[in-house]
Amino acid sequence: MTETARSTIDQSEVDRFSAMAAEWWSPTGKFKPLHKFNPVRLAYIRDKACENFGRDPKSARPLEGLRVLDIGCGGGLLSEPVARMGASVVGADPSEKNIGIASTHAKASGVSVDYRAVTAEELADAGETFDIVLNMEVVEHVADVEFFTTTCAKMVRPGGLIFVATINRTMKAAALAIFAAENILRWLPRGT
């Protein structure tokens, strides 16, 4: 199998998140934990990007002129605020429904994000490169983690950054972060 024929897509995961697409922008809905965590995550991304690219994190648009890929962007919860920081953002997700929700919200919010229903491998095969690649809570939903991370890394320009976040894969994390968050506290939809 050639690299271009390989796929990282787990269709059951795409279907699961497509079914929840209308919930992305509800701060009290299924993605409430992402809404709550986003300010911390955004500050970290901004600060590390500014440190790497010699920018002032206190400026109104500290990521001005940087090209950013938000792979697995879902409804655009991370893409929009990164674009507000001045970055030229490509939000990519294999779910047409997610991209539709993200595009509609960005337009209504007056934020410019280039949303595309594509995969990481399609972007890499097209020769796309970025100053920053955001891979946040995505690796646990792909079919081939090694190929996915390698593909994402290939799109980072020399001197650029890649941010990867996922739940720790330990028994303690499974018990606390997954079982409790999904089944006891009901902070997350089951199976996500």
PDB file of C-alpha atoms in Angstrom:
ATOM      1  CA  MET A   1       0.000   0.000   0.000  1.00  0.00           C
ATOM      2  CA  THR A   2       1.411   3.401  -0.962  1.00  0.00           C
ATOM      3  CA  GLU A   3       1.458   6.233   1.528  1.00  0.00           C
ATOM      4  CA  THR A   4      -1.085   8.155  -0.523  1.00  0.00           C
ATOM      5  CA  ALA A   5      -3.461   5.168  -0.363  1.00  0.00           C
ATOM      6  CA  ARG A   6      -3.112   4.867   3.427  1.00  0.00           C
ATOM      7  CA  SER A   7      -5.790   6.436   5.551  1.00  0.00           C
ATOM      8  CA  THR A   8      -5.900   7.541   9.151  1.00  0.00           C
ATOM      9  CA  ILE A   9      -9.681   7.790   9.144  1.00  0.00           C
ATOM     10  CA  ASP A  10     -11.733   5.698  11.544  1.00  0.00           C
ATOM     11  CA  GLN A  11     -15.156   6.102   9.940  1.00  0.00           C
ATOM     12  CA  SER A  12     -17.002   5.136  13.125  1.00  0.00           C
ATOM     13  CA  GLU A  13     -15.311   8.071  14.893  1.00  0.00           C
ATOM     14  CA  VAL A  14     -16.172  10.449  12.041  1.00  0.00           C
ATOM     15  CA  ASP A  15     -19.784   9.266  12.216  1.00  0.00           C
ATOM     16  CA  ARG A  16     -19.898   9.651  16.012  1.00  0.00           C
ATOM     17  CA  PHE A  17     -18.683  13.263  15.920  1.00  0.00           C
ATOM     18  CA  SER A  18     -20.838  14.086  12.893  1.00  0.00           C
ATOM     19  CA  ALA A  19     -23.876  12.985  14.904  1.00  0.00           C
ATOM     20  CA  MET A  20     -22.948  15.511  17.618  1.00  0.00           C
ATOM     21  CA  ALA A  21     -22.083  18.360  15.225  1.00  0.00           C
ATOM     22  CA  ALA A  22     -24.910  20.637  16.362  1.00  0.00           C
ATOM     23  CA  GLU A  23     -23.488  20.569  19.917  1.00  0.00           C
ATOM     24  CA  TRP A  24     -20.048  22.064  19.172  1.00  0.00           C
ATOM     25  CA  TRP A  25     -20.831  25.654  20.118  1.00  0.00           C
ATOM     26  CA  SER A  26     -23.097  24.988  23.097  1.00  0.00           C
ATOM     27  CA  PRO A  27     -21.093  25.912  26.227  1.00  0.00           C
ATOM     28  CA  THR A  28     -23.416  23.723  28.305  1.00  0.00           C
ATOM     29  CA  GLY A  29     -23.642  20.857  25.805  1.00  0.00           C
ATOM     30  CA  LYS A  30     -21.627  17.754  25.079  1.00  0.00           C
ATOM     31  CA  PHE A  31     -18.426  19.709  24.468  1.00  0.00           C
ATOM     32  CA  LYS A  32     -18.650  21.756  27.675  1.00  0.00           C
ATOM     33  CA  PRO A  33     -15.229  20.486  28.902  1.00  0.00           C
ATOM     34  CA  LEU A  34     -13.553  21.785  25.731  1.00  0.00           C
ATOM     35  CA  HIS A  35     -15.189  25.189  26.186  1.00  0.00           C
ATOM     36  CA  LYS A  36     -13.938  25.333  29.771  1.00  0.00           C
ATOM     37  CA  PHE A  37     -10.411  24.182  28.918  1.00  0.00           C
ATOM     38  CA  ASN A  38      -9.946  26.311  25.798  1.00  0.00           C
ATOM     39  CA  PRO A  39      -8.693  29.490  27.563  1.00  0.00           C
ATOM     40  CA  VAL A  40      -5.856  27.542  29.220  1.00  0.00           C
ATOM     41  CA  ARG A  41      -4.976  25.730  26.006  1.00  0.00           C
ATOM     42  CA  LEU A  42      -5.072  28.930  23.942  1.00  0.00           C
ATOM     43  CA  ALA A  43      -2.817  30.785  26.372  1.00  0.00           C
ATOM     44  CA  TYR A  44      -0.289  27.943  26.233  1.00  0.00           C
ATOM     45  CA  ILE A  45      -0.335  27.821  22.418  1.00  0.00           C
ATOM     46  CA  ARG A  46      -0.038  31.622  22.186  1.00  0.00           C
ATOM     47  CA  ASP A  47       2.832  31.788  24.683  1.00  0.00           C
ATOM     48  CA  LYS A  48       4.844  28.949  23.119  1.00  0.00           C
ATOM     49  CA  ALA A  49       4.257  30.273  19.602  1.00  0.00           C
ATOM     50  CA  CYS A  50       5.337  33.775  20.641  1.00  0.00           C
ATOM     51  CA  GLU A  51       8.429  32.370  22.334  1.00  0.00           C
ATOM     52  CA  ASN A  52       9.312  30.318  19.244  1.00  0.00           C
ATOM     53  CA  PHE A  53       8.629  33.027  16.660  1.00  0.00           C
ATOM     54  CA  GLY A  54       9.854  36.023  18.691  1.00  0.00           C
ATOM     55  CA  ARG A  55       6.441  37.626  19.153  1.00  0.00           C
ATOM     56  CA  ASP A  56       4.880  39.677  21.940  1.00  0.00           C
ATOM     57  CA  PRO A  57       2.174  37.566  23.612  1.00  0.00           C
ATOM     58  CA  LYS A  58       0.503  40.742  24.901  1.00  0.00           C
ATOM     59  CA  SER A  59      -0.073  42.203  21.445  1.00  0.00           C
ATOM     60  CA  ALA A  60      -3.630  42.169  20.083  1.00  0.00           C
ATOM     61  CA  ARG A  61      -2.694  39.828  17.221  1.00  0.00           C
ATOM     62  CA  PRO A  62       0.397  37.930  18.349  1.00  0.00           C
ATOM     63  CA  LEU A  63       0.106  35.247  15.658  1.00  0.00           C
ATOM     64  CA  GLU A  64      -0.207  37.717  12.765  1.00  0.00           C
ATOM     65  CA  GLY A  65       1.356  36.321   9.589  1.00  0.00           C
ATOM     66  CA  LEU A  66       1.603  32.735  10.827  1.00  0.00           C
ATOM     67  CA  ARG A  67      -0.113  29.907   8.976  1.00  0.00           C
ATOM     68  CA  VAL A  68      -1.815  27.436  11.337  1.00  0.00           C
ATOM     69  CA  LEU A  69      -3.456  24.063  10.705  1.00  0.00           C
ATOM     70  CA  ASP A  70      -6.071  22.865  13.188  1.00  0.00           C
ATOM     71  CA  ILE A  71      -6.355  19.204  12.179  1.00  0.00           C
ATOM     72  CA  GLY A  72      -9.502  17.497  13.418  1.00  0.00           C
ATOM     73  CA  CYS A  73     -10.998  20.920  14.092  1.00  0.00           C
ATOM     74  CA  GLY A  74     -14.518  19.684  14.745  1.00  0.00           C
ATOM     75  CA  GLY A  75     -16.778  22.707  15.049  1.00  0.00           C
ATOM     76  CA  GLY A  76     -13.876  25.166  15.152  1.00  0.00           C
ATOM     77  CA  LEU A  77     -13.623  25.765  18.910  1.00  0.00           C
ATOM     78  CA  LEU A  78      -9.862  26.222  18.620  1.00  0.00           C
ATOM     79  CA  SER A  79      -9.674  27.508  15.029  1.00  0.00           C
ATOM     80  CA  GLU A  80     -11.692  30.672  15.633  1.00  0.00           C
ATOM     81  CA  PRO A  81      -9.777  32.033  18.641  1.00  0.00           C
ATOM     82  CA  VAL A  82      -6.449  31.255  16.944  1.00  0.00           C
ATOM     83  CA  ALA A  83      -7.652  33.219  13.901  1.00  0.00           C
ATOM     84  CA  ARG A  84      -8.632  36.095  16.217  1.00  0.00           C
ATOM     85  CA  MET A  85      -4.989  36.122  17.356  1.00  0.00           C
ATOM     86  CA  GLY A  86      -4.063  37.022  13.785  1.00  0.00           C
ATOM     87  CA  ALA A  87      -3.124  33.640  12.334  1.00  0.00           C
ATOM     88  CA  SER A  88      -4.195  32.466   8.907  1.00  0.00           C
ATOM     89  CA  VAL A  89      -5.995  29.273   9.967  1.00  0.00           C
ATOM     90  CA  VAL A  90      -6.922  26.171   8.019  1.00  0.00           C
ATOM     91  CA  GLY A  91      -9.450  24.131   9.988  1.00  0.00           C
ATOM     92  CA  ALA A  92      -9.524  20.575   8.657  1.00  0.00           C
ATOM     93  CA  ASP A  93     -11.895  17.776   9.612  1.00  0.00           C
ATOM     94  CA  PRO A  94     -13.085  14.694   7.714  1.00  0.00           C
ATOM     95  CA  SER A  95     -16.701  15.385   8.735  1.00  0.00           C
ATOM     96  CA  GLU A  96     -18.665  17.536   6.295  1.00  0.00           C
ATOM     97  CA  LYS A  97     -21.182  18.214   9.095  1.00  0.00           C
ATOM     98  CA  ASN A  98     -18.492  19.515  11.436  1.00  0.00           C
ATOM     99  CA  ILE A  99     -17.079  21.736   8.706  1.00  0.00           C
ATOM    100  CA  GLY A 100     -20.572  23.062   7.961  1.00  0.00           C
ATOM    101  CA  ILE A 101     -21.140  23.963  11.630  1.00  0.00           C
ATOM    102  CA  ALA A 102     -17.669  25.519  11.894  1.00  0.00           C
ATOM    103  CA  SER A 103     -18.092  27.572   8.705  1.00  0.00           C
ATOM    104  CA  THR A 104     -21.524  28.843   9.721  1.00  0.00           C
ATOM    105  CA  HIS A 105     -20.316  29.868  13.181  1.00  0.00           C
ATOM    106  CA  ALA A 106     -17.193  31.608  11.856  1.00  0.00           C
ATOM    107  CA  LYS A 107     -19.211  33.564   9.310  1.00  0.00           C
ATOM    108  CA  ALA A 108     -21.741  34.630  11.965  1.00  0.00           C
ATOM    109  CA  SER A 109     -18.867  35.625  14.265  1.00  0.00           C
ATOM    110  CA  GLY A 110     -17.037  37.609  11.590  1.00  0.00           C
ATOM    111  CA  VAL A 111     -13.955  35.397  11.846  1.00  0.00           C
ATOM    112  CA  SER A 112     -12.034  34.266   8.772  1.00  0.00           C
ATOM    113  CA  VAL A 113     -11.053  30.581   8.862  1.00  0.00           C
ATOM    114  CA  ASP A 114     -10.409  28.413   5.813  1.00  0.00           C
ATOM    115  CA  TYR A 115     -12.482  25.354   6.759  1.00  0.00           C
ATOM    116  CA  ARG A 116     -12.030  22.216   4.667  1.00  0.00           C
ATOM    117  CA  ALA A 117     -13.510  18.720   4.793  1.00  0.00           C
ATOM    118  CA  VAL A 118     -10.177  16.968   4.229  1.00  0.00           C
ATOM    119  CA  THR A 119      -7.800  14.580   5.963  1.00  0.00           C
ATOM    120  CA  ALA A 120      -4.251  15.141   7.141  1.00  0.00           C
ATOM    121  CA  GLU A 121      -2.955  12.859   4.414  1.00  0.00           C
ATOM    122  CA  GLU A 122      -4.837  14.801   1.711  1.00  0.00           C
ATOM    123  CA  LEU A 123      -3.296  18.063   2.909  1.00  0.00           C
ATOM    124  CA  ALA A 124       0.184  16.532   3.084  1.00  0.00           C
ATOM    125  CA  ASP A 125      -0.186  14.975  -0.377  1.00  0.00           C
ATOM    126  CA  ALA A 126      -1.127  18.443  -1.696  1.00  0.00           C
ATOM    127  CA  GLY A 127       2.159  19.818  -0.306  1.00  0.00           C
ATOM    128  CA  GLU A 128       0.529  22.042   2.324  1.00  0.00           C
ATOM    129  CA  THR A 129       2.871  23.396   5.021  1.00  0.00           C
ATOM    130  CA  PHE A 130       2.244  25.396   8.171  1.00  0.00           C
ATOM    131  CA  ASP A 131       4.117  27.340  10.824  1.00  0.00           C
ATOM    132  CA  ILE A 132       2.008  25.614  13.481  1.00  0.00           C
ATOM    133  CA  VAL A 133       0.055  22.357  13.398  1.00  0.00           C
ATOM    134  CA  LEU A 134      -2.528  21.826  16.134  1.00  0.00           C
ATOM    135  CA  ASN A 135      -3.431  18.206  16.814  1.00  0.00           C
ATOM    136  CA  MET A 136      -5.655  18.469  19.882  1.00  0.00           C
ATOM    137  CA  GLU A 137      -7.595  15.455  21.178  1.00  0.00           C
ATOM    138  CA  VAL A 138      -7.442  13.807  17.759  1.00  0.00           C
ATOM    139  CA  VAL A 139      -4.936  10.932  17.942  1.00  0.00           C
ATOM    140  CA  GLU A 140      -7.293   8.850  20.070  1.00  0.00           C
ATOM    141  CA  HIS A 141      -9.816   8.947  17.206  1.00  0.00           C
ATOM    142  CA  VAL A 142      -7.640   7.897  14.246  1.00  0.00           C
ATOM    143  CA  ALA A 143      -7.090   4.446  12.757  1.00  0.00           C
ATOM    144  CA  ASP A 144      -3.291   4.672  12.388  1.00  0.00           C
ATOM    145  CA  VAL A 145      -1.704   6.893  15.051  1.00  0.00           C
ATOM    146  CA  GLU A 146       1.886   6.532  13.830  1.00  0.00           C
ATOM    147  CA  PHE A 147       1.015   7.399  10.227  1.00  0.00           C
ATOM    148  CA  PHE A 148      -1.202  10.267  11.386  1.00  0.00           C
ATOM    149  CA  THR A 149       1.464  11.875  13.578  1.00  0.00           C
ATOM    150  CA  THR A 150       4.134  11.389  10.907  1.00  0.00           C
ATOM    151  CA  THR A 151       1.841  12.956   8.311  1.00  0.00           C
ATOM    152  CA  CYS A 152       1.119  15.940  10.570  1.00  0.00           C
ATOM    153  CA  ALA A 153       4.819  16.413  11.340  1.00  0.00           C
ATOM    154  CA  LYS A 154       5.636  16.521   7.604  1.00  0.00           C
ATOM    155  CA  MET A 155       3.421  19.594   7.261  1.00  0.00           C
ATOM    156  CA  VAL A 156       5.343  21.634   9.852  1.00  0.00           C
ATOM    157  CA  ARG A 157       7.637  24.175   8.212  1.00  0.00           C
ATOM    158  CA  PRO A 158      11.290  24.255   9.344  1.00  0.00           C
ATOM    159  CA  GLY A 159      11.436  26.070  12.676  1.00  0.00           C
ATOM    160  CA  GLY A 160       7.712  25.568  13.182  1.00  0.00           C
ATOM    161  CA  LEU A 161       5.740  23.936  15.960  1.00  0.00           C
ATOM    162  CA  ILE A 162       3.364  21.036  16.394  1.00  0.00           C
ATOM    163  CA  PHE A 163       1.077  20.818  19.409  1.00  0.00           C
ATOM    164  CA  VAL A 164      -0.357  17.409  20.325  1.00  0.00           C
ATOM    165  CA  ALA A 165      -2.759  16.759  23.189  1.00  0.00           C
ATOM    166  CA  THR A 166      -4.482  13.534  24.174  1.00  0.00           C
ATOM    167  CA  ILE A 167      -5.709  11.803  27.280  1.00  0.00           C
ATOM    168  CA  ASN A 168      -2.968   9.845  29.023  1.00  0.00           C
ATOM    169  CA  ARG A 169      -3.282   6.157  28.146  1.00  0.00           C
ATOM    170  CA  THR A 170      -2.903   4.609  31.584  1.00  0.00           C
ATOM    171  CA  MET A 171      -5.287   2.630  33.790  1.00  0.00           C
ATOM    172  CA  LYS A 172      -5.578   5.634  36.115  1.00  0.00           C
ATOM    173  CA  ALA A 173      -6.471   7.907  33.196  1.00  0.00           C
ATOM    174  CA  ALA A 174      -8.970   5.354  31.927  1.00  0.00           C
ATOM    175  CA  ALA A 175     -10.622   5.214  35.334  1.00  0.00           C
ATOM    176  CA  LEU A 176     -10.578   8.939  36.072  1.00  0.00           C
ATOM    177  CA  ALA A 177     -10.616  10.808  32.815  1.00  0.00           C
ATOM    178  CA  ILE A 178     -12.585   8.411  30.707  1.00  0.00           C
ATOM    179  CA  PHE A 179     -14.900   6.299  32.862  1.00  0.00           C
ATOM    180  CA  ALA A 180     -15.679   8.979  35.435  1.00  0.00           C
ATOM    181  CA  ALA A 181     -15.983  11.839  32.943  1.00  0.00           C
ATOM    182  CA  GLU A 182     -18.239   9.835  30.628  1.00  0.00           C
ATOM    183  CA  ASN A 183     -20.248   7.642  32.999  1.00  0.00           C
ATOM    184  CA  ILE A 184     -20.334   9.220  36.453  1.00  0.00           C
ATOM    185  CA  LEU A 185     -19.901  12.965  35.987  1.00  0.00           C
ATOM    186  CA  ARG A 186     -21.332  12.920  32.444  1.00  0.00           C
ATOM    187  CA  TRP A 187     -18.965  15.691  31.375  1.00  0.00           C
ATOM    188  CA  LEU A 188     -18.278  13.951  28.062  1.00  0.00           C
ATOM    189  CA  PRO A 189     -20.468  11.953  25.684  1.00  0.00           C
ATOM    190  CA  ARG A 190     -19.866   8.206  26.037  1.00  0.00           C
ATOM    191  CA  GLY A 191     -17.266   6.825  23.690  1.00  0.00           C
ATOM    192  CA  THR A 192     -15.521  10.090  22.933  1.00  0.00           C
TER     193      THR A 192
END
